[in-house]
CSV table of C-alpha atoms and ligand atoms in Angstrom, one decimal:
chain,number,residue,atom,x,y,z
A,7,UNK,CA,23.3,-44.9,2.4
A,8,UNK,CA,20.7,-46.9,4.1
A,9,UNK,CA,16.8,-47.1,2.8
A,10,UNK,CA,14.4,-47.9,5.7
A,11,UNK,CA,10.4,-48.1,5.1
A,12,UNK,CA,7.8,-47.3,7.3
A,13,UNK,CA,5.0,-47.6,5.2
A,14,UNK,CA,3.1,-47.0,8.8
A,15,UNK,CA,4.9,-44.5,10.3
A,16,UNK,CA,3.5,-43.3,13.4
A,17,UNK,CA,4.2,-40.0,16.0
A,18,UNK,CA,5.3,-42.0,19.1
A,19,UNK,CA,3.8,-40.7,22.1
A,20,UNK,CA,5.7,-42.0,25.5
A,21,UNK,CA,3.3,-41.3,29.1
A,22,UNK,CA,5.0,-41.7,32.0
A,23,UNK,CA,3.6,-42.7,35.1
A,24,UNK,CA,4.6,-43.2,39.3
A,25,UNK,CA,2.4,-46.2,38.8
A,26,UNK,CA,-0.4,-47.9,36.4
A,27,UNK,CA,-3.6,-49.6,37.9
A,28,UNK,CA,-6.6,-50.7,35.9
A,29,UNK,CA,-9.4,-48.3,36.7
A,30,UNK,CA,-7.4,-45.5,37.6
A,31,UNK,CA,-7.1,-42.2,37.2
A,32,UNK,CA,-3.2,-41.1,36.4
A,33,UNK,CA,-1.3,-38.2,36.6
A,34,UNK,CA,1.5,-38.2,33.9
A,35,UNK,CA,4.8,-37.0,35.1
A,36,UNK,CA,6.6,-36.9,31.8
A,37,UNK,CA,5.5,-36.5,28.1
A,38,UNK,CA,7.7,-37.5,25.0
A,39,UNK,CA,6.8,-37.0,21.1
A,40,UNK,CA,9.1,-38.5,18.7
A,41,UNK,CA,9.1,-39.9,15.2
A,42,UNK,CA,7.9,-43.5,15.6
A,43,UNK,CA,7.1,-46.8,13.2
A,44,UNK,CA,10.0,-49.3,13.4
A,45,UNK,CA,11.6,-48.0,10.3
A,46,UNK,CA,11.9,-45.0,12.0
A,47,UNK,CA,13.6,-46.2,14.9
A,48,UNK,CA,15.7,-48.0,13.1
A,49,UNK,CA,16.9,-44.9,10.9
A,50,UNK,CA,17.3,-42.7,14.0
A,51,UNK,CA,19.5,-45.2,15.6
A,52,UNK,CA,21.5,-45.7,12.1
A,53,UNK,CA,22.2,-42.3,12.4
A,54,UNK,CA,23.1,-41.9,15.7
A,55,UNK,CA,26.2,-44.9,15.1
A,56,UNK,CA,27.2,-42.2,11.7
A,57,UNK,CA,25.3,-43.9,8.9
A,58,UNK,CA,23.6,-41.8,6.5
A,59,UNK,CA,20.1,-43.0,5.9
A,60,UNK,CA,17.0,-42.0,3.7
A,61,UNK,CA,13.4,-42.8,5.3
A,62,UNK,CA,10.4,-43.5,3.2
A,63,UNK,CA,6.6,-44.8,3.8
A,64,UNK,CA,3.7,-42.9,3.9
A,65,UNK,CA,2.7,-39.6,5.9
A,66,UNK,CA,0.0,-37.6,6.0
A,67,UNK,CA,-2.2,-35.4,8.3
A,68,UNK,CA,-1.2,-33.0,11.3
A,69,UNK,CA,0.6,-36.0,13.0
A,70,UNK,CA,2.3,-36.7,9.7
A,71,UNK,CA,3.6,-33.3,9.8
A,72,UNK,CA,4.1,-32.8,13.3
A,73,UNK,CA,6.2,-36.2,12.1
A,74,UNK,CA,8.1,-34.7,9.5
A,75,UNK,CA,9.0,-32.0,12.0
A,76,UNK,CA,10.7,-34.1,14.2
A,77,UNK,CA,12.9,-35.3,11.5
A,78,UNK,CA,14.0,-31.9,9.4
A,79,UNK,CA,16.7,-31.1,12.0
A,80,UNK,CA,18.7,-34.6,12.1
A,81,UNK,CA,21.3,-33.8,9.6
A,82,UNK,CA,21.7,-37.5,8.7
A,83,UNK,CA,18.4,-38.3,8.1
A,84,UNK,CA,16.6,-37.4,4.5
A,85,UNK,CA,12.6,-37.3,4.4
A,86,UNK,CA,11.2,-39.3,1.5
A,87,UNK,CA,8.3,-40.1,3.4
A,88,UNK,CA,5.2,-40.1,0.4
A,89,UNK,CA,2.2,-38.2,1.2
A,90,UNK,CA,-0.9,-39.7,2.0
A,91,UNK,CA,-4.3,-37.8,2.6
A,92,UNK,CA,-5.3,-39.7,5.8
A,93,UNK,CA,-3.5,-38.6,9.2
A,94,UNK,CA,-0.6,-40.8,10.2
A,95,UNK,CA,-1.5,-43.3,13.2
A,96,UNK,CA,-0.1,-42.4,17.2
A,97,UNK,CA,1.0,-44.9,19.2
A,98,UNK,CA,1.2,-44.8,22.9
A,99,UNK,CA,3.4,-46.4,25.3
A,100,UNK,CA,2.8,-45.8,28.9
A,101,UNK,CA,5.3,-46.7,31.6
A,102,UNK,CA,5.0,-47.2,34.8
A,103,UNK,CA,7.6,-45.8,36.7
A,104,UNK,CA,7.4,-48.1,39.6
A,105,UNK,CA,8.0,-51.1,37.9
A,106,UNK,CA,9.5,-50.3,34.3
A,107,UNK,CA,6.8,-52.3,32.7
A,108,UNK,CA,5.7,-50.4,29.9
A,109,UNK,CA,1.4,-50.5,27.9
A,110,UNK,CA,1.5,-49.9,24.4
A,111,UNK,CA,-1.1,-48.9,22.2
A,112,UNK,CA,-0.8,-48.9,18.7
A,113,UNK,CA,-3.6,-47.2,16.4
A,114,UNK,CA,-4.1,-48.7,13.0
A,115,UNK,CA,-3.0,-45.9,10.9
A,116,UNK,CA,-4.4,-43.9,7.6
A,117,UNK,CA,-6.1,-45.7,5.1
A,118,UNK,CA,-4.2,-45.9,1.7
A,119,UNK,CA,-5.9,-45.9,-1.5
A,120,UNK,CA,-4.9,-47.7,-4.3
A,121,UNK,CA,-3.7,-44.5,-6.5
A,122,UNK,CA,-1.1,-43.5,-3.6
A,123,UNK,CA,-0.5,-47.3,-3.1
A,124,UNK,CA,0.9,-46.8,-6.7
A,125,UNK,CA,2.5,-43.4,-6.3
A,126,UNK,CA,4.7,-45.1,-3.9
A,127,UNK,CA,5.6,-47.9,-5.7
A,128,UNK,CA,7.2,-45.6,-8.4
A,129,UNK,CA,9.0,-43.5,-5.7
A,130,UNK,CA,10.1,-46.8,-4.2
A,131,UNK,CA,11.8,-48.3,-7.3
A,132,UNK,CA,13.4,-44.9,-8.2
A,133,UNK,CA,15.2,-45.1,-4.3
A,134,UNK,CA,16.5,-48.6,-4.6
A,135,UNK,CA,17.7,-47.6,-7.9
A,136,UNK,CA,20.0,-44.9,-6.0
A,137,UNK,CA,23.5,-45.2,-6.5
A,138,UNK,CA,25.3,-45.8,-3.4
A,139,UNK,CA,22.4,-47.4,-1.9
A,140,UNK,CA,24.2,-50.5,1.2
A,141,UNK,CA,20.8,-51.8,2.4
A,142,UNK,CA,17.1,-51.9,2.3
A,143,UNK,CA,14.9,-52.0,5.5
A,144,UNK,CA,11.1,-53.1,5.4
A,145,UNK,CA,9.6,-53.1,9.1
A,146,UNK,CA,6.3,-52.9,11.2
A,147,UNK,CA,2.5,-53.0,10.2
A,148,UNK,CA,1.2,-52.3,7.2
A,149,UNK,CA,-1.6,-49.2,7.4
A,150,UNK,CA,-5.5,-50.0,5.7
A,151,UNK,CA,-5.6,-50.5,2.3
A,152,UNK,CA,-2.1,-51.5,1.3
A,153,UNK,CA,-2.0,-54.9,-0.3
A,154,UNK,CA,-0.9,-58.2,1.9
A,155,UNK,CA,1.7,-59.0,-0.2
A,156,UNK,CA,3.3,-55.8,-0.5
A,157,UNK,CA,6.7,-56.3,1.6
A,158,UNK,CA,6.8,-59.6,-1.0
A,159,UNK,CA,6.0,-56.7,-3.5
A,160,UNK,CA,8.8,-54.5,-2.1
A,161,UNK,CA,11.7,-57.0,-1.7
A,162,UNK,CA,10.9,-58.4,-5.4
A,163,UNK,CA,11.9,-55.1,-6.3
A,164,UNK,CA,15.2,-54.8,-4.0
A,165,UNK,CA,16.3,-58.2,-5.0
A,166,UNK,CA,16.1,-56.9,-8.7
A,167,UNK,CA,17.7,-54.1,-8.1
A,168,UNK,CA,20.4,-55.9,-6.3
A,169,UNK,CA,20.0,-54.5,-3.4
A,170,UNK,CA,20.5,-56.7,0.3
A,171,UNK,CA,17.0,-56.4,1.9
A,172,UNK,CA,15.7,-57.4,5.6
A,173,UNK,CA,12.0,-57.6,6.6
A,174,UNK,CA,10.8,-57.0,10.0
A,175,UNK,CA,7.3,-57.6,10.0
A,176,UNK,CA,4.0,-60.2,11.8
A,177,UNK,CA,1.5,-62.2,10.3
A,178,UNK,CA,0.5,-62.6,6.8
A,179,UNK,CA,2.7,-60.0,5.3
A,180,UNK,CA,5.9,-61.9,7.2
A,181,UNK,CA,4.4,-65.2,5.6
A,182,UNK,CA,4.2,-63.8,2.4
A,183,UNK,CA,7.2,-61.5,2.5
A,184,UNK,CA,9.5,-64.6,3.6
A,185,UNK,CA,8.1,-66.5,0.3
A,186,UNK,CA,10.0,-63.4,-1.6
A,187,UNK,CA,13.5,-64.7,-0.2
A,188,UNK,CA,14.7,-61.9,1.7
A,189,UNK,CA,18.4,-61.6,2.6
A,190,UNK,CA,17.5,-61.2,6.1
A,191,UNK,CA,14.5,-61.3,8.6
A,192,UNK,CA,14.1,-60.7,11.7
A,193,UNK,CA,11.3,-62.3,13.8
A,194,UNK,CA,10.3,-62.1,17.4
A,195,UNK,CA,9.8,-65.5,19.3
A,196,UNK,CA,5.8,-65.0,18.6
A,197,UNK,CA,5.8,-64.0,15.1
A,198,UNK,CA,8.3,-67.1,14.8
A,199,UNK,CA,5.8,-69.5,16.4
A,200,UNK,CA,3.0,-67.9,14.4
A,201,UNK,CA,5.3,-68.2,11.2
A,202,UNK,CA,6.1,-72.0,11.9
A,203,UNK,CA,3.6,-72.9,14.2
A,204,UNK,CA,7.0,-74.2,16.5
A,205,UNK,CA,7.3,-72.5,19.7
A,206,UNK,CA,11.2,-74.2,19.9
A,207,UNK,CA,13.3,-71.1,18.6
A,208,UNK,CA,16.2,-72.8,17.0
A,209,UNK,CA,13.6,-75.1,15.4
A,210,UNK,CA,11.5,-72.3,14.1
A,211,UNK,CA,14.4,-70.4,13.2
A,212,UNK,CA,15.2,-73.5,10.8
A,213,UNK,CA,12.1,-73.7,9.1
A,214,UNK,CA,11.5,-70.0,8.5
A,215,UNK,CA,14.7,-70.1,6.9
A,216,UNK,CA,13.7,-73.1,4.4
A,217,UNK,CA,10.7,-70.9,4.0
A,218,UNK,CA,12.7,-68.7,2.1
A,219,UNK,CA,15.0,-65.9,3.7
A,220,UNK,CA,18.5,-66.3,3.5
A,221,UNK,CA,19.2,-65.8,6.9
A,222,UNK,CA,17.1,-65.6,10.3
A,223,UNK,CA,18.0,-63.5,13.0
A,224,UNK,CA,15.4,-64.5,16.1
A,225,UNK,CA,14.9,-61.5,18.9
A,226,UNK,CA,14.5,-63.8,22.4
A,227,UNK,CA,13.9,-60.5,24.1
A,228,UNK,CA,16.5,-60.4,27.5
A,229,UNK,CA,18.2,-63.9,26.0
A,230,UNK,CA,19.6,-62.2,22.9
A,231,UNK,CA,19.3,-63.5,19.5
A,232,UNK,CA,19.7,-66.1,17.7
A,233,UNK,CA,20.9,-66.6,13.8
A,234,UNK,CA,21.1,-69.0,11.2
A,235,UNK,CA,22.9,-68.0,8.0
A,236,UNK,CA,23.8,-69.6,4.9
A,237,UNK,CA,27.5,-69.0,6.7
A,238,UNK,CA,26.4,-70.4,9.6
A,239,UNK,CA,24.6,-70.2,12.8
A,240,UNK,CA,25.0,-68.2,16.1
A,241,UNK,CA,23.5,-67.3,19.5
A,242,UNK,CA,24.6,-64.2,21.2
A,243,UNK,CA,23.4,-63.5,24.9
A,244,UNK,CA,24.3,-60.2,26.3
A,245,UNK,CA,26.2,-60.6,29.7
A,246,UNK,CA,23.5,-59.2,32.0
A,247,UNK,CA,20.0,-58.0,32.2
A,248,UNK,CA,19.1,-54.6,31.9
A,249,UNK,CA,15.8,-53.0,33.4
A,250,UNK,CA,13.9,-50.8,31.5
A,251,UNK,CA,11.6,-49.5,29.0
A,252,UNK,CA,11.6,-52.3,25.5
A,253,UNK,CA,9.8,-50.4,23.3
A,254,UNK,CA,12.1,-50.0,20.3
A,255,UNK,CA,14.8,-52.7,21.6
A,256,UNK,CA,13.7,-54.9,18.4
A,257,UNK,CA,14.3,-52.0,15.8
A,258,UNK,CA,17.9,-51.4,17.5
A,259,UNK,CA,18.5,-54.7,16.8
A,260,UNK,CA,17.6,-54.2,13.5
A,261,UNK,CA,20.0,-50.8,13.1
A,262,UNK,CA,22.9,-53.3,14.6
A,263,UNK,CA,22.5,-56.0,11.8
A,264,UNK,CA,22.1,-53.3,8.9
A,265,UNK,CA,24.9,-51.3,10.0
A,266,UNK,CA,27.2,-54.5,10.2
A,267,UNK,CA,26.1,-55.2,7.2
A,268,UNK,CA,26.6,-52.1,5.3
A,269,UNK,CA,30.2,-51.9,6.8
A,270,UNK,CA,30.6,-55.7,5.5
A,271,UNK,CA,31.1,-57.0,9.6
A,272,UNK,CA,31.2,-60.6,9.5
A,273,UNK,CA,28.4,-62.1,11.2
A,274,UNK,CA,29.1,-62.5,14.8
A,275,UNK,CA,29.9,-59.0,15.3
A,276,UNK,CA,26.8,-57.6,13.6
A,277,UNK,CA,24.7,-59.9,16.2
A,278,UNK,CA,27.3,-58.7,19.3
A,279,UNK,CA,26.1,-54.9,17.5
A,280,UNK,CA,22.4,-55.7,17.3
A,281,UNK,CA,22.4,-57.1,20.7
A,282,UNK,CA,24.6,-54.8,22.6
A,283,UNK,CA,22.1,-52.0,20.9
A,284,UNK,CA,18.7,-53.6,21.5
A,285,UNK,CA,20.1,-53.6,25.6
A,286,UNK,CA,21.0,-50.4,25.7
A,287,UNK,CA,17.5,-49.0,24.0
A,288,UNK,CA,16.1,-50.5,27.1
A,289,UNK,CA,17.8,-48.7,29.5
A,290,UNK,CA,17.3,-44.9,27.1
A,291,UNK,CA,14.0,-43.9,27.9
A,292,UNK,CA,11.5,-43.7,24.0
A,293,UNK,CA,12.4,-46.2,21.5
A,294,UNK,CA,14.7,-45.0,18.8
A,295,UNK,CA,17.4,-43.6,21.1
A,296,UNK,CA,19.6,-45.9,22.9
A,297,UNK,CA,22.1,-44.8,26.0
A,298,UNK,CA,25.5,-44.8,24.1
A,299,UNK,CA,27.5,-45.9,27.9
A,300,UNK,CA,25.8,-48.6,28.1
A,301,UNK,CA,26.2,-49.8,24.5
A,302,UNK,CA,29.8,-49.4,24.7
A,303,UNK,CA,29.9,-51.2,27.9
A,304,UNK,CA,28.4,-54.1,26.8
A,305,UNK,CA,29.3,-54.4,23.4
A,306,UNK,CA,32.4,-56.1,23.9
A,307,UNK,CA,31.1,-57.9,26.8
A,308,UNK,CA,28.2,-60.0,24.3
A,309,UNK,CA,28.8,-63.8,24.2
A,310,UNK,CA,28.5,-64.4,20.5
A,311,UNK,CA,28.6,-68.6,20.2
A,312,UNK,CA,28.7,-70.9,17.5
A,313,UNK,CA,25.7,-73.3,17.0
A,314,UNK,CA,25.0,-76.0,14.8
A,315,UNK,CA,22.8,-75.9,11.9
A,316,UNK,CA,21.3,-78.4,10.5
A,317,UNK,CA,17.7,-79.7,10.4
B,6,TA6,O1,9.0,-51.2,18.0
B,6,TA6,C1,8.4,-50.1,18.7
B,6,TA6,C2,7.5,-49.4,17.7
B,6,TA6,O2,8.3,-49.2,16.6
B,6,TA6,C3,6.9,-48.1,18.3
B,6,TA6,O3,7.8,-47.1,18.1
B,6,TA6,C4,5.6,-48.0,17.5
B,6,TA6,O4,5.6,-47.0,16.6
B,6,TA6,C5,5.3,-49.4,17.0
B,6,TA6,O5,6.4,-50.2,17.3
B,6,TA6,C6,4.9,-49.7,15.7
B,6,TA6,O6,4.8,-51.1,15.4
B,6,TA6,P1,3.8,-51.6,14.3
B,6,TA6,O7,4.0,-53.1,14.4
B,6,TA6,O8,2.4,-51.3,14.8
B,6,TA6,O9,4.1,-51.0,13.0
């Protein structure tokens, strides 16, 4: 079993439209509602490549239920999402149909007060406690009112538990939550820079690593990824660009690396997984769902290279 958090879920609303121009009214030709927060991604595509997962973070509201909805009917998926009184966040992505390029939207989510700040906590330690329990996943934004440090918080509690944890996070709470040695986390090329202040990704990808985390897995978007590990270090392109909606591509990525690593893959083939996946959630329309042809086309197909490591 495989624990994401999403302590700010979200219901992800997708707008589709023939074409987006500022200061325009739009007619939208197709509306999708799904279950949204990276965590949540990340669990949906878990259990779409057979992986039994248990989701946690906060919910609350009509959109928390409306949430929660979503989620009852996947038969791998088990809801320990913790209630919280304010209404869970929506997002919205907009894409424009003529030229794939897709607007999001995020809204900031429920404020959390300190009492259900705690009440998680105590569900949390019980769930990495779990027997059976392969992974830990800690990903997007935190909501208002939940402590700065509390990925660090969170993976201080894995790690003690001896559980394998990855972050997937921005800004402060990335700072801090590398500091707590996580055993993977997963950056984008800006929250690298903004980590390291170095815009040079095998560079960056160094020093976040001596900042703490045992390994580094770098999302370069359309070039692939880029690792370094205490086994060694990797890039792994995938063999051609895909057009298409990238909402969600990152948190694929994510359900690639955690999936290897719960099925003990060696390292290359997690990051051929993770990048074969994040392509193939381009092409699918909502983020969470990825176009199962096109991840089995190119998953054999990734270039996974060997790169050196040192400082
Ligand atoms: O990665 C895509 C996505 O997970 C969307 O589904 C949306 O819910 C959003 O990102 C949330 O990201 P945030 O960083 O605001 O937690």
């Amino acid at each position: 079993m495989i624990l994401t958090v999403t302590l700010n879920a979200a219901l992800d609303i997708t707008y589709r439209v023939p074409a987006l121009t500022p200061h325009a009214s739009h007619r939208v030709t197709e509306v999708t509602e799904r279950p949204g927060g990276k965590g949540l991604n990340v669990a949906r595509v878990l259990a779409a490549l057979g992986h039994d997962v248990t989701v946690t973070g906060f919910a609350g509201g009509d959109t928390g239920r409306t949430l929660r909805d979503h989620l009852a009917p996947e038969p791998r998926i088990t809801d320990a999402l913790a209630p919280v009184a304010g209404a869970t966040r929506r997002t919205l992505a907009v894409v424009d149909a003529a030229t794939g390029d897709t607007t999001q939207l995020n809204e900031p989510g429920p404020a959390v007060t300190p009492a259900e700040w705690t009440a998680f906590l105590g569900a949390y330690e019980e769930l990495v406690h779990r027997e059976g329990l392969a992974a830990v996943a800690l990903c997007g934004s935190l909501p208002p009112g939940v402590p700065v440090g509390a990925y660090a918080q969170l993976i201080r509690a894995a790690r003690a538990a001896r559980v394998p944890v990855l972050l997937d996070t921005s800004g402060e709470p990335l700072r801090r939550g590398v500091a707590a040695r996580p055993d993977i986390v997963k950056p984008n090329a800006d929250e690298l820079a903004e980590l390291t202040g170095s815009h040079e990704p095998a560079q960056a990808t160094r020093d976040a690593r001596r900042r703490g985390a045992h390994a580094v897995v770098a999302s370069l978007g359309a070039d692939g990824l880029l690792a370094v590990t205490a086994d060694g270090g990797w890039r792994a392109r995938p063999p051609k660009r895909v057009r298409g909606n990238p909402t969600g591509a990152g948190d694929s990525a994510v359900a690639g690396l955690l999936s290897g690593l719960a099925e003990r893959l060696p390292w290359p083939d997690r990051l051929a997984r993770a990048v074969a996946l994040s392509a193939a959630t381009v092409v699918a329309p909502v983020a969470g769902e990825f176009d199962p042809s096109t991840y089995s086309d190119l998953l054999p197909r990734v270039a996974v290279t060997g790169q050196v490591t040192a400082a």
